[in-house]
Structure formats: C-alpha cells, structure tokens
mmCIF file of C-alpha atoms and ligand atoms in Angstrom:
data_model
loop_
_atom_site.group_PDB
_atom_site.id
_atom_site.type_symbol
_atom_site.label_atom_id
_atom_site.label_comp_id
_atom_site.label_asym_id
_atom_site.label_seq_id
_atom_site.Cartn_x
_atom_site.Cartn_y
_atom_site.Cartn_z
ATOM 1 C CA MET A 89 3.241 0.640 32.872
ATOM 2 C CA VAL A 90 4.599 0.915 29.335
ATOM 3 C CA ASP A 91 2.190 2.763 27.076
ATOM 4 C CA SER A 92 2.991 1.249 23.692
ATOM 5 C CA VAL A 93 0.953 -0.372 20.944
ATOM 6 C CA PHE A 94 3.947 -2.527 19.983
ATOM 7 C CA MET A 95 3.986 -6.006 21.485
ATOM 8 C CA ALA A 96 7.800 -6.097 21.326
ATOM 9 C CA GLU A 97 7.913 -3.114 23.709
ATOM 10 C CA LEU A 98 5.671 -4.738 26.347
ATOM 11 C CA SER A 99 6.747 -6.884 29.286
ATOM 12 C CA TRP A 100 5.057 -10.232 29.636
ATOM 13 C CA PRO A 101 2.760 -9.071 32.464
ATOM 14 C CA GLU A 102 1.734 -6.103 30.328
ATOM 15 C CA PHE A 103 1.131 -8.434 27.353
ATOM 16 C CA ALA A 104 -1.012 -10.652 29.591
ATOM 17 C CA ALA A 105 -2.999 -7.634 30.773
ATOM 18 C CA ARG A 106 -3.765 -6.648 27.187
ATOM 19 C CA THR A 107 -4.910 -10.136 26.285
ATOM 20 C CA GLN A 108 -7.129 -10.279 29.385
ATOM 21 C CA ALA A 109 -8.638 -6.962 28.283
ATOM 22 C CA LYS A 110 -9.421 -8.698 24.966
ATOM 23 C CA ALA A 111 -7.337 -6.207 22.988
ATOM 24 C CA PRO A 112 -7.341 -6.877 19.231
ATOM 25 C CA PHE A 113 -3.903 -7.859 17.931
ATOM 26 C CA PHE A 114 -2.641 -6.762 14.533
ATOM 27 C CA LEU A 115 -0.082 -8.884 12.685
ATOM 28 C CA PRO A 116 1.445 -6.983 9.743
ATOM 29 C CA VAL A 117 2.897 -9.230 7.031
ATOM 30 C CA GLY A 118 5.497 -7.606 4.798
ATOM 31 C CA ALA A 119 8.333 -8.427 2.429
ATOM 32 C CA THR A 120 11.947 -7.515 1.727
ATOM 33 C CA GLU A 121 11.750 -6.591 -1.922
ATOM 34 C CA GLN A 122 13.093 -4.085 -4.429
ATOM 35 C CA HIS A 123 10.932 -0.990 -4.769
ATOM 36 C CA GLY A 124 12.741 0.810 -7.560
ATOM 37 C CA PRO A 125 15.810 3.052 -7.311
ATOM 38 C CA HIS A 126 13.995 5.643 -5.180
ATOM 39 C CA LEU A 127 12.554 3.546 -2.326
ATOM 40 C CA PRO A 128 14.090 1.204 0.275
ATOM 41 C CA LEU A 129 13.805 -2.589 0.288
ATOM 42 C CA GLY A 130 11.648 -2.403 3.415
ATOM 43 C CA VAL A 131 8.654 -0.496 2.015
ATOM 44 C CA ASP A 132 6.339 -3.490 2.480
ATOM 45 C CA VAL A 133 7.381 -3.638 6.139
ATOM 46 C CA ILE A 134 7.244 0.094 6.836
ATOM 47 C CA LEU A 135 3.796 0.729 5.339
ATOM 48 C CA PRO A 136 1.644 -2.011 6.928
ATOM 49 C CA THR A 137 3.434 -1.462 10.249
ATOM 50 C CA GLY A 138 2.594 2.244 10.074
ATOM 51 C CA VAL A 139 -1.042 1.526 9.210
ATOM 52 C CA CYS A 140 -1.353 -1.041 12.029
ATOM 53 C CA GLU A 141 0.297 1.280 14.558
ATOM 54 C CA ARG A 142 -2.300 3.979 13.871
ATOM 55 C CA ALA A 143 -5.258 1.594 13.704
ATOM 56 C CA ALA A 144 -4.159 -0.052 16.970
ATOM 57 C CA ARG A 145 -4.127 3.372 18.667
ATOM 58 C CA GLU A 146 -7.679 3.976 17.424
ATOM 59 C CA VAL A 147 -9.119 0.715 18.717
ATOM 60 C CA GLY A 148 -6.957 -0.001 21.785
ATOM 61 C CA GLY A 149 -5.040 -2.731 19.984
ATOM 62 C CA VAL A 150 -1.552 -4.204 19.990
ATOM 63 C CA VAL A 151 0.788 -4.633 16.986
ATOM 64 C CA ALA A 152 2.701 -7.914 16.925
ATOM 65 C CA PRO A 153 6.169 -7.802 15.301
ATOM 66 C CA THR A 154 5.867 -7.474 11.527
ATOM 67 C CA ILE A 155 6.822 -10.525 9.455
ATOM 68 C CA PRO A 156 9.710 -9.010 7.458
ATOM 69 C CA TYR A 157 9.865 -11.556 4.596
ATOM 70 C CA GLY A 158 7.109 -12.455 2.176
ATOM 71 C CA TYR A 159 6.214 -14.739 -0.686
ATOM 72 C CA LYS A 160 8.297 -14.517 -3.876
ATOM 73 C CA SER A 161 8.058 -11.371 -5.956
ATOM 74 C CA GLN A 162 6.254 -12.012 -9.246
ATOM 75 C CA PRO A 163 7.267 -10.230 -12.471
ATOM 76 C CA ARG A 164 3.785 -8.871 -13.206
ATOM 77 C CA SER A 165 3.168 -7.527 -9.703
ATOM 78 C CA GLY A 166 6.520 -6.894 -8.036
ATOM 79 C CA GLY A 167 9.172 -7.084 -10.732
ATOM 80 C CA GLY A 168 10.264 -10.629 -9.910
ATOM 81 C CA GLN A 169 13.014 -12.216 -7.869
ATOM 82 C CA ALA A 170 15.983 -11.110 -10.016
ATOM 83 C CA PHE A 171 16.461 -7.652 -8.491
ATOM 84 C CA PRO A 172 19.301 -7.429 -5.966
ATOM 85 C CA GLY A 173 18.056 -7.468 -2.399
ATOM 86 C CA THR A 174 14.689 -9.131 -3.035
ATOM 87 C CA THR A 175 14.771 -11.853 -0.378
ATOM 88 C CA SER A 176 11.724 -14.080 -0.151
ATOM 89 C CA LEU A 177 10.150 -17.136 1.422
ATOM 90 C CA ALA A 178 8.668 -20.142 -0.322
ATOM 91 C CA ALA A 179 4.874 -20.097 -0.135
ATOM 92 C CA HIS A 180 4.703 -22.997 2.310
ATOM 93 C CA THR A 181 7.381 -21.431 4.540
ATOM 94 C CA LEU A 182 5.360 -18.234 4.818
ATOM 95 C CA SER A 183 2.184 -20.213 5.520
ATOM 96 C CA LEU A 184 3.932 -22.061 8.349
ATOM 97 C CA VAL A 185 5.316 -18.835 9.835
ATOM 98 C CA ILE A 186 1.796 -17.391 9.896
ATOM 99 C CA ARG A 187 0.429 -20.630 11.359
ATOM 100 C CA ASP A 188 2.990 -20.730 14.162
ATOM 101 C CA VAL A 189 2.694 -17.069 15.142
ATOM 102 C CA LEU A 190 -1.127 -17.087 15.205
ATOM 103 C CA HIS A 191 -1.152 -20.359 17.107
ATOM 104 C CA ASP A 192 1.172 -19.075 19.832
ATOM 105 C CA LEU A 193 -0.709 -15.793 20.150
ATOM 106 C CA ALA A 194 -3.925 -17.778 20.629
ATOM 107 C CA LEU A 195 -2.294 -20.066 23.205
ATOM 108 C CA HIS A 196 -1.336 -16.958 25.160
ATOM 109 C CA GLY A 197 -4.872 -15.661 25.213
ATOM 110 C CA VAL A 198 -5.258 -13.511 22.105
ATOM 111 C CA ARG A 199 -8.759 -13.989 20.725
ATOM 112 C CA ARG A 200 -9.174 -11.105 18.284
ATOM 113 C CA LEU A 201 -6.682 -11.040 15.447
ATOM 114 C CA ALA A 202 -6.202 -8.950 12.326
ATOM 115 C CA VAL A 203 -3.612 -10.194 9.818
ATOM 116 C CA VAL A 204 -2.726 -7.183 7.683
ATOM 117 C CA ASN A 205 -1.022 -7.877 4.393
ATOM 118 C CA GLY A 206 1.416 -5.344 2.946
ATOM 119 C CA HIS A 207 2.814 -7.279 -0.047
ATOM 120 C CA PHE A 208 0.612 -8.282 -2.981
ATOM 121 C CA GLU A 209 2.054 -11.798 -3.477
ATOM 122 C CA ASN A 210 1.478 -12.795 0.169
ATOM 123 C CA ASN A 211 -2.261 -13.121 -0.282
ATOM 124 C CA TRP A 212 -2.856 -16.876 -0.683
ATOM 125 C CA PRO A 213 0.081 -18.149 1.398
ATOM 126 C CA VAL A 214 -1.259 -16.021 4.265
ATOM 127 C CA VAL A 215 -4.786 -17.367 3.721
ATOM 128 C CA GLU A 216 -3.293 -20.858 3.972
ATOM 129 C CA GLY A 217 -1.408 -19.925 7.152
ATOM 130 C CA VAL A 218 -4.606 -18.671 8.781
ATOM 131 C CA ASP A 219 -6.395 -21.882 7.836
ATOM 132 C CA LEU A 220 -3.618 -24.070 9.258
ATOM 133 C CA ALA A 221 -3.519 -21.976 12.445
ATOM 134 C CA MET A 222 -7.281 -22.249 12.982
ATOM 135 C CA ARG A 223 -7.121 -26.046 12.648
ATOM 136 C CA GLU A 224 -4.398 -26.238 15.310
ATOM 137 C CA ILE A 225 -6.083 -23.732 17.589
ATOM 138 C CA ARG A 226 -9.364 -25.686 17.474
ATOM 139 C CA ARG A 227 -7.471 -28.937 18.003
ATOM 140 C CA ASP A 228 -6.101 -27.366 21.195
ATOM 141 C CA GLY A 229 -9.674 -26.848 22.372
ATOM 142 C CA ILE A 230 -9.807 -23.086 21.796
ATOM 143 C CA ASP A 231 -12.951 -22.225 19.876
ATOM 144 C CA ASP A 232 -13.405 -18.477 20.279
ATOM 145 C CA VAL A 233 -10.592 -17.066 18.126
ATOM 146 C CA VAL A 234 -11.576 -14.791 15.255
ATOM 147 C CA VAL A 235 -9.033 -13.873 12.580
ATOM 148 C CA LEU A 236 -9.619 -11.039 10.108
ATOM 149 C CA ARG A 237 -7.289 -11.078 7.082
ATOM 150 C CA PHE A 238 -7.021 -8.293 4.564
ATOM 151 C CA GLU A 239 -4.869 -6.065 2.371
ATOM 152 C CA TYR A 240 -4.514 -2.600 3.896
ATOM 153 C CA TRP A 241 -4.752 -0.891 0.480
ATOM 154 C CA ASP A 242 -8.296 -2.156 -0.057
ATOM 155 C CA PHE A 243 -9.470 0.161 2.728
ATOM 156 C CA VAL A 244 -9.661 3.327 0.682
ATOM 157 C CA ARG A 245 -12.570 5.385 -0.587
ATOM 158 C CA ARG A 246 -13.232 5.699 -4.307
ATOM 159 C CA GLU A 247 -13.173 9.510 -3.929
ATOM 160 C CA THR A 248 -9.681 9.349 -2.457
ATOM 161 C CA LEU A 249 -8.366 7.218 -5.340
ATOM 162 C CA ASP A 250 -9.968 9.686 -7.775
ATOM 163 C CA ARG A 251 -8.175 12.550 -6.015
ATOM 164 C CA VAL A 252 -4.828 10.720 -6.025
ATOM 165 C CA PHE A 253 -5.245 9.562 -9.659
ATOM 166 C CA PRO A 254 -7.144 12.276 -11.552
ATOM 167 C CA ASP A 255 -6.213 10.512 -14.838
ATOM 168 C CA GLY A 256 -7.486 7.111 -13.674
ATOM 169 C CA PHE A 257 -6.232 4.419 -11.289
ATOM 170 C CA PRO A 258 -3.848 1.983 -13.059
ATOM 171 C CA GLY A 259 -4.877 -0.930 -10.803
ATOM 172 C CA ILE A 260 -3.362 -2.298 -7.620
ATOM 173 C CA ASP A 261 -1.220 -5.005 -9.251
ATOM 174 C CA LEU A 262 0.782 -2.338 -11.118
ATOM 175 C CA GLU A 263 1.014 -0.147 -8.044
ATOM 176 C CA HIS A 264 4.446 -1.428 -7.155
ATOM 177 C CA ALA A 265 6.872 1.273 -5.957
ATOM 178 C CA SER A 266 4.539 3.676 -7.715
ATOM 179 C CA LEU A 267 2.300 6.520 -6.601
ATOM 180 C CA LEU A 268 0.599 4.875 -3.615
ATOM 181 C CA GLU A 269 3.652 3.276 -2.037
ATOM 182 C CA THR A 270 5.892 6.269 -2.798
ATOM 183 C CA SER A 271 3.385 8.726 -1.291
ATOM 184 C CA LEU A 272 2.929 6.631 1.860
ATOM 185 C CA THR A 273 6.714 6.264 2.254
ATOM 186 C CA LEU A 274 7.070 10.038 1.806
ATOM 187 C CA LEU A 275 4.606 10.373 4.684
ATOM 188 C CA LEU A 276 6.183 7.822 7.027
ATOM 189 C CA ARG A 277 9.894 7.840 6.155
ATOM 190 C CA PRO A 278 10.738 10.796 3.895
ATOM 191 C CA ASP A 279 14.388 10.336 4.871
ATOM 192 C CA LEU A 280 14.401 7.060 2.883
ATOM 193 C CA VAL A 281 12.916 8.397 -0.388
ATOM 194 C CA GLU A 282 15.244 9.627 -3.149
ATOM 195 C CA SER A 283 12.858 11.839 -5.076
ATOM 196 C CA ASP A 284 15.466 12.684 -7.731
ATOM 197 C CA LYS A 285 15.546 8.988 -8.719
ATOM 198 C CA PHE A 286 11.929 8.460 -9.815
ATOM 199 C CA PRO A 287 12.293 6.331 -12.972
ATOM 200 C CA ASN A 288 10.716 7.092 -16.346
ATOM 201 C CA ASP A 289 10.553 3.593 -17.837
ATOM 202 C CA GLY A 290 6.985 2.726 -16.776
ATOM 203 C CA PRO A 291 4.193 1.997 -16.891
ATOM 204 C CA ALA A 292 4.751 -1.702 -17.523
ATOM 205 C CA GLN A 293 2.822 -3.297 -20.415
ATOM 206 C CA PHE A 294 2.124 -6.861 -19.373
ATOM 207 C CA PRO A 295 0.187 -9.598 -21.180
ATOM 208 C CA THR A 296 -2.482 -11.469 -19.239
ATOM 209 C CA TYR A 297 -0.264 -14.517 -18.642
ATOM 210 C CA ASP A 298 3.020 -15.528 -17.012
ATOM 211 C CA ARG A 299 5.991 -16.866 -18.971
ATOM 212 C CA THR A 300 8.912 -18.687 -17.362
ATOM 213 C CA PRO A 301 11.719 -17.873 -17.909
ATOM 214 C CA VAL A 302 10.916 -14.206 -18.170
ATOM 215 C CA LYS A 303 12.058 -12.601 -21.435
ATOM 216 C CA PRO A 304 14.616 -9.781 -21.207
ATOM 217 C CA GLY A 305 12.853 -6.437 -21.115
ATOM 218 C CA PHE A 306 9.585 -7.933 -19.795
ATOM 219 C CA VAL A 307 9.864 -5.956 -16.558
ATOM 220 C CA PRO A 308 10.861 -2.250 -16.627
ATOM 221 C CA ALA A 309 14.589 -2.077 -15.789
ATOM 222 C CA SER A 310 13.910 0.154 -12.790
ATOM 223 C CA GLY A 311 11.590 -2.405 -11.160
ATOM 224 C CA VAL A 312 8.847 0.225 -10.947
ATOM 225 C CA LEU A 313 5.648 -0.932 -12.691
ATOM 226 C CA ALA A 314 3.606 2.287 -12.884
ATOM 227 C CA ARG A 315 4.435 5.958 -12.349
ATOM 228 C CA ALA A 316 5.888 7.450 -9.170
ATOM 229 C CA GLN A 317 5.779 11.011 -10.498
ATOM 230 C CA GLY A 318 3.248 13.128 -8.649
ATOM 231 C CA SER A 319 3.798 11.309 -5.349
ATOM 232 C CA SER A 320 3.638 13.457 -2.238
ATOM 233 C CA ALA A 321 3.419 13.169 1.524
ATOM 234 C CA GLU A 322 0.077 14.981 1.300
ATOM 235 C CA LYS A 323 -1.360 12.212 -0.906
ATOM 236 C CA GLY A 324 0.185 9.715 1.497
ATOM 237 C CA GLN A 325 -1.744 11.377 4.309
ATOM 238 C CA TRP A 326 -5.048 11.154 2.382
ATOM 239 C CA LEU A 327 -4.439 7.434 1.858
ATOM 240 C CA MET A 328 -3.325 6.839 5.443
ATOM 241 C CA ASP A 329 -6.388 8.634 6.820
ATOM 242 C CA ASP A 330 -8.642 6.310 4.804
ATOM 243 C CA HIS A 331 -6.704 3.166 5.682
ATOM 244 C CA VAL A 332 -6.781 3.905 9.420
ATOM 245 C CA ALA A 333 -10.400 5.117 9.539
ATOM 246 C CA LEU A 334 -11.875 2.287 7.449
ATOM 247 C CA ILE A 335 -9.805 -0.478 9.052
ATOM 248 C CA SER A 336 -10.599 0.810 12.555
ATOM 249 C CA ARG A 337 -14.310 0.955 11.734
ATOM 250 C CA MET A 338 -14.280 -2.588 10.365
ATOM 251 C CA VAL A 339 -12.295 -3.977 13.327
ATOM 252 C CA ARG A 340 -14.618 -2.263 15.814
ATOM 253 C CA ALA A 341 -17.683 -3.617 14.049
ATOM 254 C CA GLU A 342 -16.306 -7.176 13.803
ATOM 255 C CA PHE A 343 -15.175 -7.302 17.422
ATOM 256 C CA GLY A 344 -17.979 -5.228 18.976
ATOM 257 C CA LEU A 345 -15.576 -2.617 20.335
HETATM 258 ZN ZN1 LIG B 70 5.433 -2.858 -1.997
#
C-alpha cells in the first residue's frame, strides 16, 4: 500500500479505498506568474500545495494535483500580464477546469472537498467553477457533496501577522512576492529563492481604480508590490503552522472528522 497524501502517487484501487473511507480531498489552485526577480514563477503552485500536503496529513486527506495556471494577473494585485513568464487562463476557462475536476472527483466517490486558492485573482472564477460543478453533480443525482473554498492566507492569527509585520500589515492585495510569499518559499524551497535580488522599488502606490491600458511606471519595475526585506524561513514556519492548524481545525469541524 502506498502511503502518500498525493492523489497522483496512488493507484486506482488505493484512490478508491480513500474515497470509500470518506477522506477529504484538497484541490490546490495556483498560477504561473512572475513573483519578482528573487522568486520562481511557480510560487502560487508551491505554496498552496505545501499547505495542502501538511493539512492533508493532519486530517487523513488526499491532495489532488494542483491546477498550475490561474486567472490573469492584475496590475494592482499581481503586477499584470506584461511580465515575461506570466501565463494565465481566461476566467471562464479556469471556471470550467474547476467544474470538470470537481465533477469527476464526485463521480468517483469523493464527497468532502476543499478547494484551496493560492493566487489572489483566482477567487471569483473558482467560485464560479464550484457553482457550475455543484449544478452538474446534483444533475447526476449526487446530493451529498460538500465543497469548502477558501484562500489559504486567510487562515492566520492576528498575533502571527503582528509578529511578522511589527510595523503594520500592508494588506493581502499588496502581498505579492513580498514578505509572506518570500518567507513561505524560503521555508519550502530555499533553493529557489535568490535573497541577493530582493528589489527596493516598492511598496507600490496604487489608486483605488483600474486604468486600461496601464500607464508606464504604474507597477514597480520589479513586479514586487510590497517589501520582501525581512523575509525568513522562520517567519515562513510561523505562517505555515497557522495555515495548517487553522485549516485542519476548520476541515475537521465541517466534515465531523
Ligand atoms: Zn503569489
């Protein structure tokens, strides 16, 4: 018997055994997007996958393969689409990917699902995908599927944010390739962080509206929206401990585990 939390590492009989045991399934949803000169394009895949892996171990769950592409990067939250390597899906494409994956998991017996977002802009397209999936699942006569959908970064204690940001939290929409994501990447994949390349051109100063086309200089040239200085694997561990503990507690409570 393979002892793995990753669905892609299970055989089909092992998958079937987990679904019969009513294991909760985690579906991380990421992006392939620039994260400044110091982080890899796959940060939004690496981080939610790492959170889900640990939460799945806590609650006896399974992690479905992470969706590696996300909805388009927006200038005020991710730097926008112009940076080399940022490779995105249209909103409706992402919604349909979510719909199809959830639908097939349900057809194969999964009843407890957690869709874990790791890329800010994915929020509403993923909500739409869950809605479309639930319509199809019910149409197929399956009425006992429960889907939880959330952003992993919301599962953090105020005290932890105060420890990580003694000068005040800049807000999650500016936290792109900045202290939170850099610290968590230092924890999970330090080999991929170039700490001598933290940029100095942030924090971004955005108005409260979008303008298309974007004016030159609107987004910091580095693509980093707040500060990465002060990031550390230790802070990454504080954040990870919160994410895993609070998500596991919520999943247990929702599914009666
Ligand atoms: Zn990110």
